[in-house]
PDB file of C-alpha atoms in Angstrom:
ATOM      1  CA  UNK A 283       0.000   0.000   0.000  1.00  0.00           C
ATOM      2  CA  UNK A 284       2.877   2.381   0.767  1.00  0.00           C
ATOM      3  CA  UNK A 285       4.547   1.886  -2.602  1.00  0.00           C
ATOM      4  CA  UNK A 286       1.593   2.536  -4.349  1.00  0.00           C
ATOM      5  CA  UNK A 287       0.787   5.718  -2.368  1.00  0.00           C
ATOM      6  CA  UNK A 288       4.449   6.814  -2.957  1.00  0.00           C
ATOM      7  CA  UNK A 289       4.071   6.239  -6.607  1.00  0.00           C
ATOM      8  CA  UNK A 290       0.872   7.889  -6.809  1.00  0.00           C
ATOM      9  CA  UNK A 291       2.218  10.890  -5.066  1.00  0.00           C
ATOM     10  CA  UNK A 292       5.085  11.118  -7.282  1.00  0.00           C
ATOM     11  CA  UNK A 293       2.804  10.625 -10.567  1.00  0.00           C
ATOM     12  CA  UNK A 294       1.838  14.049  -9.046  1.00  0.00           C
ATOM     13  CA  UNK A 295       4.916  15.680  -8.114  1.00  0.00           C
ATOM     14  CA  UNK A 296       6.063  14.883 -11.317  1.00  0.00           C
ATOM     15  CA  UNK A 297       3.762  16.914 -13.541  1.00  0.00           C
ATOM     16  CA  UNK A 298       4.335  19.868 -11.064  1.00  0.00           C
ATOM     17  CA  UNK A 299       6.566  22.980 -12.452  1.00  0.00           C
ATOM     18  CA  UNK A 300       9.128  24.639 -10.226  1.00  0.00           C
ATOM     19  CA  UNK A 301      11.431  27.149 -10.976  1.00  0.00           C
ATOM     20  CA  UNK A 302      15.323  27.163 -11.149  1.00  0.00           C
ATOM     21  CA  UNK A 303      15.841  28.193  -7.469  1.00  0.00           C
ATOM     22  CA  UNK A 304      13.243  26.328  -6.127  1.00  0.00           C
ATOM     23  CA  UNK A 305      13.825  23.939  -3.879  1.00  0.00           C
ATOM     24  CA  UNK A 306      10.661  21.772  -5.099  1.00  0.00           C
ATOM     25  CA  UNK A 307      12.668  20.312  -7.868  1.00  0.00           C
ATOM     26  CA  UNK A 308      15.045  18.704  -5.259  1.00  0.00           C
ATOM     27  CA  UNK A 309      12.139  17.257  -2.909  1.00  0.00           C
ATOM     28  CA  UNK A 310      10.868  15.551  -5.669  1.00  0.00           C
ATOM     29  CA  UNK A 311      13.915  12.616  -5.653  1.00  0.00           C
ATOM     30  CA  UNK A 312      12.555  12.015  -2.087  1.00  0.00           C
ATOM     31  CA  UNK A 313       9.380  10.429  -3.493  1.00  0.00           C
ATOM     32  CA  UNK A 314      11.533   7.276  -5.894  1.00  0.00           C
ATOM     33  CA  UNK A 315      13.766   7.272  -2.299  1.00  0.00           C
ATOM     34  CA  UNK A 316      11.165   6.498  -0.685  1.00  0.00           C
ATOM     35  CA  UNK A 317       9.384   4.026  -3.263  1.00  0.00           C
ATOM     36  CA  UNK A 318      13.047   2.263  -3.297  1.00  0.00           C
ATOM     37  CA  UNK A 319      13.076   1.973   0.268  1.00  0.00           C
ATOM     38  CA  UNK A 320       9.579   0.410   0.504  1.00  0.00           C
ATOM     39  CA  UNK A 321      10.383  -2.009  -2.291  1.00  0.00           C
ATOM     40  CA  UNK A 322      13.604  -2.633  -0.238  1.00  0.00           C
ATOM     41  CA  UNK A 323      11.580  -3.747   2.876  1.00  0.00           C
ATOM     42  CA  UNK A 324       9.056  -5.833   0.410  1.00  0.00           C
ATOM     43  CA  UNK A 325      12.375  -7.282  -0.636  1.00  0.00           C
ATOM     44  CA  UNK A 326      10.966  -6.781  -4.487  1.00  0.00           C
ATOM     45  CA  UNK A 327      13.366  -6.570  -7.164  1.00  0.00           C
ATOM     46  CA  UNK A 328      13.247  -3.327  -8.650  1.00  0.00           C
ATOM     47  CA  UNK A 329      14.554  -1.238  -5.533  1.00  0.00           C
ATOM     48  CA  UNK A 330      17.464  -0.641  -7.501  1.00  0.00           C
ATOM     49  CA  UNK A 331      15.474   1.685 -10.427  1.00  0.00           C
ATOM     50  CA  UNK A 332      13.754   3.364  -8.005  1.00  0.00           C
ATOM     51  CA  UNK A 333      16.671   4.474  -6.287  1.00  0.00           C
ATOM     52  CA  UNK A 334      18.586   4.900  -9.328  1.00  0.00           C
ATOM     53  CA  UNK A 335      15.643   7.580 -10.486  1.00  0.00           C
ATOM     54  CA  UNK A 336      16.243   9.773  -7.059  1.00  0.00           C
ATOM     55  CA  UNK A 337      19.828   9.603  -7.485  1.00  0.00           C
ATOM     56  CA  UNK A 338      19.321  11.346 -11.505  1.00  0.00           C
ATOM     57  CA  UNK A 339      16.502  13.799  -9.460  1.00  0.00           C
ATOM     58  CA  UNK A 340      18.853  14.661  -6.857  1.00  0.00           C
ATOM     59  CA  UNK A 341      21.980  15.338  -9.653  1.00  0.00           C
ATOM     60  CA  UNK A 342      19.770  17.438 -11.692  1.00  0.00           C
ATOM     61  CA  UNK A 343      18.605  19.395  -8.924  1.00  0.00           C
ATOM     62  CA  UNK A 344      22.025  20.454  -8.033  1.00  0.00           C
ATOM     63  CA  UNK A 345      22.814  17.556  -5.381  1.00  0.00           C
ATOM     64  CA  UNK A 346      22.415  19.646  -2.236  1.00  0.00           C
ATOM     65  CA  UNK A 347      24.374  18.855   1.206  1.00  0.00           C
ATOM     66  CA  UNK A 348      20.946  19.009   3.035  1.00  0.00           C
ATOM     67  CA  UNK A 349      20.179  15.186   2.930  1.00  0.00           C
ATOM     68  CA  UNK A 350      19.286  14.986   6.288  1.00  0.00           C
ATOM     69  CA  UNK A 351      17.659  17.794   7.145  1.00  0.00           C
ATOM     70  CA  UNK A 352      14.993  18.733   5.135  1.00  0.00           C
ATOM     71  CA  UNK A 353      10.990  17.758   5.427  1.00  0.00           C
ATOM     72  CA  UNK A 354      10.595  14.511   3.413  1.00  0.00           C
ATOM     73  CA  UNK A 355      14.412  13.885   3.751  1.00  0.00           C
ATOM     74  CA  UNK A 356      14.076  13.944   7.488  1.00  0.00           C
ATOM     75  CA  UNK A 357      11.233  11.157   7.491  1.00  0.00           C
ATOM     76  CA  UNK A 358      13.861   9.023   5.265  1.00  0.00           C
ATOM     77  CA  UNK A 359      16.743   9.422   7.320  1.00  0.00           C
ATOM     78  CA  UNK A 360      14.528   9.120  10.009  1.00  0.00           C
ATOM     79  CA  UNK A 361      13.613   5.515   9.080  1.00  0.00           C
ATOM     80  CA  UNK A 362      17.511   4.642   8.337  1.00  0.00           C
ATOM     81  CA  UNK A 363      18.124   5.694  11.739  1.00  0.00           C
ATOM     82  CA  UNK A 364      15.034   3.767  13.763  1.00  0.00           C
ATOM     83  CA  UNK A 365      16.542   0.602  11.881  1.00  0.00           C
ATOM     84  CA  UNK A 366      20.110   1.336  13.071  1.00  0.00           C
ATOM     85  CA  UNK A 367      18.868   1.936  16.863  1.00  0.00           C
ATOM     86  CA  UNK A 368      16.309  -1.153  16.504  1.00  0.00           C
ATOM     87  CA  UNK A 369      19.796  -3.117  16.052  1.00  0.00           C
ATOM     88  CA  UNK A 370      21.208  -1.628  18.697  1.00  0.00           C
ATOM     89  CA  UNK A 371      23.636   0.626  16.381  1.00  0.00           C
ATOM     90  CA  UNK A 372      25.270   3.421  18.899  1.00  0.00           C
ATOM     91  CA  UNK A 373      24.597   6.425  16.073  1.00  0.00           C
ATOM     92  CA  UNK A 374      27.161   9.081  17.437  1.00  0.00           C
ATOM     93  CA  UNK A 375      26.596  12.690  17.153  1.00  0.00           C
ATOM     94  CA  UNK A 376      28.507  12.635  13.807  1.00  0.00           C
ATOM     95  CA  UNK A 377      26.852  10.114  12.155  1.00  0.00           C
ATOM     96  CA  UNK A 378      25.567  10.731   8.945  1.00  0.00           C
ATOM     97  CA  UNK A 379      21.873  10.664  10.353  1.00  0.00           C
ATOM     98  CA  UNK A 380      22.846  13.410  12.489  1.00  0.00           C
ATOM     99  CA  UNK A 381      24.093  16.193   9.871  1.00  0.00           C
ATOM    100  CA  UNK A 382      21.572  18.133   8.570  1.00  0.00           C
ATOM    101  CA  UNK A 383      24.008  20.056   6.346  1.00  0.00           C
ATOM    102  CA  UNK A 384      26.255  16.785   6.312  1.00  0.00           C
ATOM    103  CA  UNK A 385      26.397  14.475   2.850  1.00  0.00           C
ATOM    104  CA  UNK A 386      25.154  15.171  -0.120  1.00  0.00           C
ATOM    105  CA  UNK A 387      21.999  14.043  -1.252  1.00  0.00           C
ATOM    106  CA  UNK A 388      23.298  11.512  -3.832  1.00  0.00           C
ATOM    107  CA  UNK A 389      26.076  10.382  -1.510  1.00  0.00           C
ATOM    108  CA  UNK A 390      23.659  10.045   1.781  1.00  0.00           C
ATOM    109  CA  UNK A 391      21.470   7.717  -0.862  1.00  0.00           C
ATOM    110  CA  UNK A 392      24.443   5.401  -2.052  1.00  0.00           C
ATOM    111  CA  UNK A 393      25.687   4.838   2.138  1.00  0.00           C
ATOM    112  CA  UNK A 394      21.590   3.803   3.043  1.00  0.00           C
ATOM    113  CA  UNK A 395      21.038   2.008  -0.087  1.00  0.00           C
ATOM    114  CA  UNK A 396      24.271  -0.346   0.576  1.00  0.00           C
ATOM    115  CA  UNK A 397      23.339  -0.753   4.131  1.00  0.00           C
ATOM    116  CA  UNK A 398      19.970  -0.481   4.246  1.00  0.00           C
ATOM    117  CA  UNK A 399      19.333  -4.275   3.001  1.00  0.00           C
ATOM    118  CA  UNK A 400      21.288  -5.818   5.286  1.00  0.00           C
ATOM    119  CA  UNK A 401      20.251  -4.166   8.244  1.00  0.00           C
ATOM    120  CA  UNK A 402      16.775  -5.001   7.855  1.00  0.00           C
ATOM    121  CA  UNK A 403      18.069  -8.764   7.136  1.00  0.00           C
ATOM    122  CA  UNK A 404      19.362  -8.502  10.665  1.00  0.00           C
ATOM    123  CA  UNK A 405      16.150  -6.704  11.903  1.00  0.00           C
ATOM    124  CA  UNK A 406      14.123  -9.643  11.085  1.00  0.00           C
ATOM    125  CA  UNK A 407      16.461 -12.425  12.156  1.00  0.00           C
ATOM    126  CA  UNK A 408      16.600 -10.492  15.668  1.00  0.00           C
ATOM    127  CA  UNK A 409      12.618 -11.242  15.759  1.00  0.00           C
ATOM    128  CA  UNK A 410      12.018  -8.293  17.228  1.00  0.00           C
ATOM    129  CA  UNK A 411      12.355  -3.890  16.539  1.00  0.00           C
ATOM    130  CA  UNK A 412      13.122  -2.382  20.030  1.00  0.00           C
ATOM    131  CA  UNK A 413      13.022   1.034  20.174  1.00  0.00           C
ATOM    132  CA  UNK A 414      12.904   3.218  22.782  1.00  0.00           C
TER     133      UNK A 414
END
């Protein structure tokens, strides 16, 4: 249901205009992030050109070092980091997760989407998501 709602929403997003300073252009790679993160937890096959689809979004938009800290981008490093405490990760001050003017966008998505799989592998043979 979430991957369709994602797609849906970025059907939308999609046919919207923004100008060459707006910012709008850039939050619109957060929508195939998050599609390739839910098809990552579905464990479906085509994660990979969903994410590859935000990464060309994110280059065209001028690859801002805001990754982290910016509406939908804070929801999806959000996520990354609930999986990473759920495992018992200690995420330092100066973990990626933490820098809201830290990576850029297109370098924050290659370090989740390498990890991201096998952290939730681990999630699930741990049987359980503790979180505070």
């Amino acid at each position: 249901m979430g991957i369709l709602l994602a797609e849906d929403y970025f059907e939308y997003i999609e046919r919207q205009e923004f100008g060459p300073q707006s910012f709008g252009a850039f939050r619109r790679g957060a929508w195939p992030e998050f599609i390739g993160d839910l098809r990552t937890i579905a464990q479906r096959k085509n994660a990979e050109e969903a994410y590859d689809r935000a990464h060309e979004i994110y280059e065209s938009a001028g690859d801002y070092q805001i990754s982290t800290g910016e509406q939908e981008h804070m929801r999806l490093t959000g996520f990354f980091r609930n999986v990473r405490l759920g495992l018992g990760h200690d995420i330092s001050d100066d973990a990626l997760e933490h820098q809201p003017m830290g990576p850029s966008t297109t370098d924050w998505l290659e370090y989740k989407r390498e990890r991201l799989p096998e952290y939730l592998d681990q999630l699930d043979a741990q049987g359980e998501w503790p979180l505070e």
